[in-house]
């Protein structure tokens, strides 16, 4: 350690200690540009910062241990991020067209998916954006199985499915009878259903309109249980059902697991049913919605509800969906309320399913419900009354195991494997760690106690722990999804990125070890899956595959079978694509023709991706190895258009072009 100054020596010792004394000699000397301590000192790193760098660093060519799936908010896509490195691995377009992936750029698969979610949509408008909030990975026995991912569209009340074989969006469903959707997506332990609930209630009248004066009478919230096809992962509306809810504002939810399997939970606010300045008092909604001391945690027995939904005469068919009315839900014991401190935000179920943690938002506590107490209160009909619609309200004391004071603005909660819970504190900009109760293995004397806090920069919304939403949360890392980043990054204009912070959970104290800006979109929620669970991911498609179905495409073209066929004014071009050639490379059509390019990538090499773009036609697709894509254009303008490959695929990439000749 000769030659180091005092500070560098200290850092060197700390860094070496972190790595392990036995290799101290090696790491503190002779690593090219100096020992680790010298490097840390020369870069101005404290020992803590150097330790954080080592803990989050993933060496070139090595893989992250986990992948985080985060929503992109109102940018309409999702991000896949490596953990612990926080490197962005991939962005997948879901509700918003995106040209790199060729999604919604006149090509059949993405185009069809986007159109499928728009045709019956709220306003008969071709929707080209969404607001993604809560991703849900599919589960088998309560554990992520790496098959599918689901995400809601907060803005337009839709649900999307991404297949984790090729990480592409395969389905968008417009959820009827609800305007916006927030409480979802949450997958049941074997992905029998995914749950999405509405946010703002809407009138359940035939034409979808009712005056605000008839709010209580006509407006209803919805809890939608979308049945998942176990073979394809797609939502099956015919087997799905909805449960009507009172016209409160239903916020976040979760579904039960293990001890609470079969139940779903949704928070609510505005049980005052304020409609803002249209109220008799004429006050803004945030005033009208904060009058009651308690709102209602909705407790839904979905296991029972699916039986009720399958019983003749128990549902009404509304816009193609079976709906269990509010009255039936009450009469058949499908819906109960438990009081929760006013205007809560998140509700999260612990890995063993015993505890249901509600974040207070305007209340400094986490309120912790116990599923056995809930079941007993339901069985004993231990009600403190009913709401104005007749929904039984369970006695607060009969269902709450504890309240833990955490700090200002508790929102969302995640868990580890040692009986701890982690709650984001939005107002305090911190993560609070507290213990759960005896059922989570915590000694009675230590139960329900705040044990640690760490600052987040800044204004944390959601947080995600590794495998945190499963029955086997592993308590290794936590990622804080922060809304503000103000001074954390160079000023690049007025719209600031979001900030993700990686927190090490392995010690007694939580430690922020790394952070990374999110320069595109606003992650709300995220889930973190072990990388080895994503083993079903494909390198290439078998040549000739239709990516929507994974089956051989009827439009596939084999080498030597390339051709152009005309039928009336429709021209079908059966084209193969390979390094570094489109065949055919000259396509002659007449002005006014409809031209359908059926492109088959005959590549079998991983990463040998091509693109196909036609200038002036708003057409650009990505052709992954083996993929078949059809793209349809109308040849409206006479001219010569040189189509070309957009992906730098080979040494002769720039030569990979051809002609679309539109003759007069
Ligand atoms: S919401 Cu965004 S911070 Cu949609 Cu889950 Cu709480
Ligand atoms: Cu193919 Cu560039």
Tab-separated table of C-alpha atoms in Angstrom, residues 31 76 162 307 364 396 415 430 527 537 564:
chain	number	residue	atom	x	y	z
A	31	UNK	CA	-4.256	-3.955	-11.254
A	76	UNK	CA	-47.240	3.197	-22.911
A	162	UNK	CA	-46.651	-9.955	-23.345
A	307	UNK	CA	-68.743	-20.395	-9.027
A	364	UNK	CA	-48.500	7.763	8.974
A	396	UNK	CA	-61.983	-2.776	12.459
A	415	UNK	CA	-41.476	-8.181	1.526
A	430	UNK	CA	-37.682	7.130	2.424
A	527	UNK	CA	-41.561	-6.893	-10.442
A	537	UNK	CA	-37.028	-17.042	-24.049
A	564	UNK	CA	-45.239	-11.461	-57.077
